[in-house]
Amino acid sequence: MGWFSRRAAEPTTPTKLDREANREDLAQLEAFVASRRGVEFYLEPETTATDTTVVAIAHDGEWIRRRTGSPRVTGKIAQRHAVPLYEAARTGYPERMRAWNRAHPERHAR
């Protein structure tokens, strides 16, 4: 029986990113770093749906996630502001971020 031959061939469309990083994303990251203390960056790799992102986490656990476009751009921002940079897939996220999420459920629901 030809199970697979019964299905009509559909043209495949490559997945597109939802959007690429822009200057506003980078400006928001830099503003976060400048306005908070103890900020660390956690790099998240590009996926089929999202450009490379970084999660910036302050000393109290407050955080933002923004697209950066590439690990190189993230590294330059981290170096310019003397911010530690970690790979989220290797290190995970700090407990203070989860504690902040529990304390601010209205922000986490976005």
Short mmCIF file of C-alpha atoms in Angstrom, two decimals:
data_model
loop_
_atom_site.label_atom_id
_atom_site.label_comp_id
_atom_site.label_asym_id
_atom_site.label_seq_id
_atom_site.Cartn_x
_atom_site.Cartn_y
_atom_site.Cartn_z
CA MET A 1 0.00 0.00 0.00
CA GLY A 2 1.21 3.47 -0.75
CA TRP A 3 0.51 5.30 2.48
CA PHE A 4 2.81 8.19 1.74
CA SER A 5 1.87 8.54 -1.90
CA ARG A 6 -1.74 9.38 -1.00
CA ARG A 7 -0.76 12.68 0.52
CA ALA A 8 -0.65 15.55 -1.94
CA ALA A 9 2.72 17.20 -2.16
CA GLU A 10 2.58 20.68 -0.64
CA PRO A 11 5.24 23.25 -1.31
CA THR A 12 7.25 23.95 1.82
CA THR A 13 7.88 27.47 2.96
CA PRO A 14 10.94 28.09 5.08
CA THR A 15 10.14 29.34 8.56
CA LYS A 16 10.70 33.07 9.01
CA LEU A 17 11.73 34.75 12.21
CA ASP A 18 8.92 36.65 13.89
CA ARG A 19 11.12 39.73 13.56
CA GLU A 20 14.78 40.59 13.69
CA ALA A 21 16.58 42.61 16.33
CA ASN A 22 16.51 46.36 15.86
CA ARG A 23 18.11 49.44 17.42
CA GLU A 24 15.24 49.85 19.86
CA ASP A 25 15.88 46.37 21.30
CA LEU A 26 19.55 47.19 21.85
CA ALA A 27 18.73 50.62 23.32
CA GLN A 28 16.29 49.03 25.80
CA LEU A 29 18.96 46.55 26.91
CA GLU A 30 21.49 49.31 27.43
CA ALA A 31 18.94 51.42 29.34
CA PHE A 32 18.16 48.44 31.59
CA VAL A 33 21.86 47.94 32.33
CA ALA A 34 22.38 51.66 33.02
CA SER A 35 19.40 51.95 35.37
CA ARG A 36 19.91 48.83 37.49
CA ARG A 37 22.76 47.31 39.42
CA GLY A 38 24.18 43.80 39.35
CA VAL A 39 22.90 43.01 35.85
CA GLU A 40 23.89 39.72 34.20
CA PHE A 41 23.18 38.60 30.63
CA TYR A 42 21.91 35.13 29.75
CA LEU A 43 22.27 34.40 26.04
CA GLU A 44 19.55 32.41 24.30
CA PRO A 45 20.35 30.96 20.86
CA GLU A 46 18.44 31.70 17.69
CA THR A 47 15.58 29.33 16.96
CA THR A 48 13.51 28.80 13.83
CA ALA A 49 11.01 31.33 15.17
CA THR A 50 13.07 33.86 17.13
CA ASP A 51 16.30 35.74 16.56
CA THR A 52 19.12 35.46 19.12
CA THR A 53 17.92 36.90 22.42
CA VAL A 54 19.43 37.86 25.75
CA VAL A 55 17.77 37.97 29.14
CA ALA A 56 19.16 40.77 31.30
CA ILE A 57 18.63 40.04 35.00
CA ALA A 58 19.21 42.65 37.71
CA HIS A 59 20.38 42.00 41.28
CA ASP A 60 16.79 41.81 42.54
CA GLY A 61 15.63 39.39 39.82
CA GLU A 62 13.87 41.93 37.62
CA TRP A 63 14.50 40.99 34.01
CA ILE A 64 13.89 41.80 30.38
CA ARG A 65 14.35 39.72 27.22
CA ARG A 66 15.36 41.42 24.00
CA ARG A 67 16.55 40.34 20.58
CA THR A 68 20.19 41.10 19.82
CA GLY A 69 20.66 39.52 16.39
CA SER A 70 23.81 37.55 17.20
CA PRO A 71 25.98 36.38 20.09
CA ARG A 72 28.69 38.77 18.87
CA VAL A 73 26.43 41.81 19.35
CA THR A 74 25.47 40.56 22.81
CA GLY A 75 29.13 40.12 23.68
CA LYS A 76 29.97 43.66 22.60
CA ILE A 77 27.20 45.14 24.75
CA ALA A 78 28.25 43.01 27.71
CA GLN A 79 31.89 44.01 27.33
CA ARG A 80 31.07 47.72 26.92
CA HIS A 81 29.05 47.72 30.16
CA ALA A 82 31.19 45.15 32.06
CA VAL A 83 28.22 42.79 32.37
CA PRO A 84 28.82 39.05 32.87
CA LEU A 85 27.51 36.96 29.96
CA TYR A 86 26.34 33.36 30.39
CA GLU A 87 24.82 30.80 28.05
CA ALA A 88 21.33 30.12 29.40
CA ALA A 89 21.33 26.58 27.99
CA ARG A 90 24.43 25.71 30.05
CA THR A 91 23.88 27.60 33.28
CA GLY A 92 20.12 28.00 33.51
CA TYR A 93 18.57 31.12 35.02
CA PRO A 94 19.24 32.30 38.58
CA GLU A 95 16.74 31.61 41.36
CA ARG A 96 16.30 35.36 41.93
CA MET A 97 14.59 35.59 38.52
CA ARG A 98 12.06 32.90 39.47
CA ALA A 99 11.48 34.59 42.85
CA TRP A 100 10.84 37.91 41.08
CA ASN A 101 8.37 36.18 38.72
CA ARG A 102 6.48 34.76 41.72
CA ALA A 103 6.36 38.20 43.36
CA HIS A 104 5.17 39.89 40.14
CA PRO A 105 2.65 37.52 38.50
CA GLU A 106 1.05 40.38 36.56
CA ARG A 107 4.28 40.93 34.62
CA HIS A 108 4.88 37.25 34.00
CA ALA A 109 1.42 36.83 32.42
CA ARG A 110 2.31 39.12 29.49
#
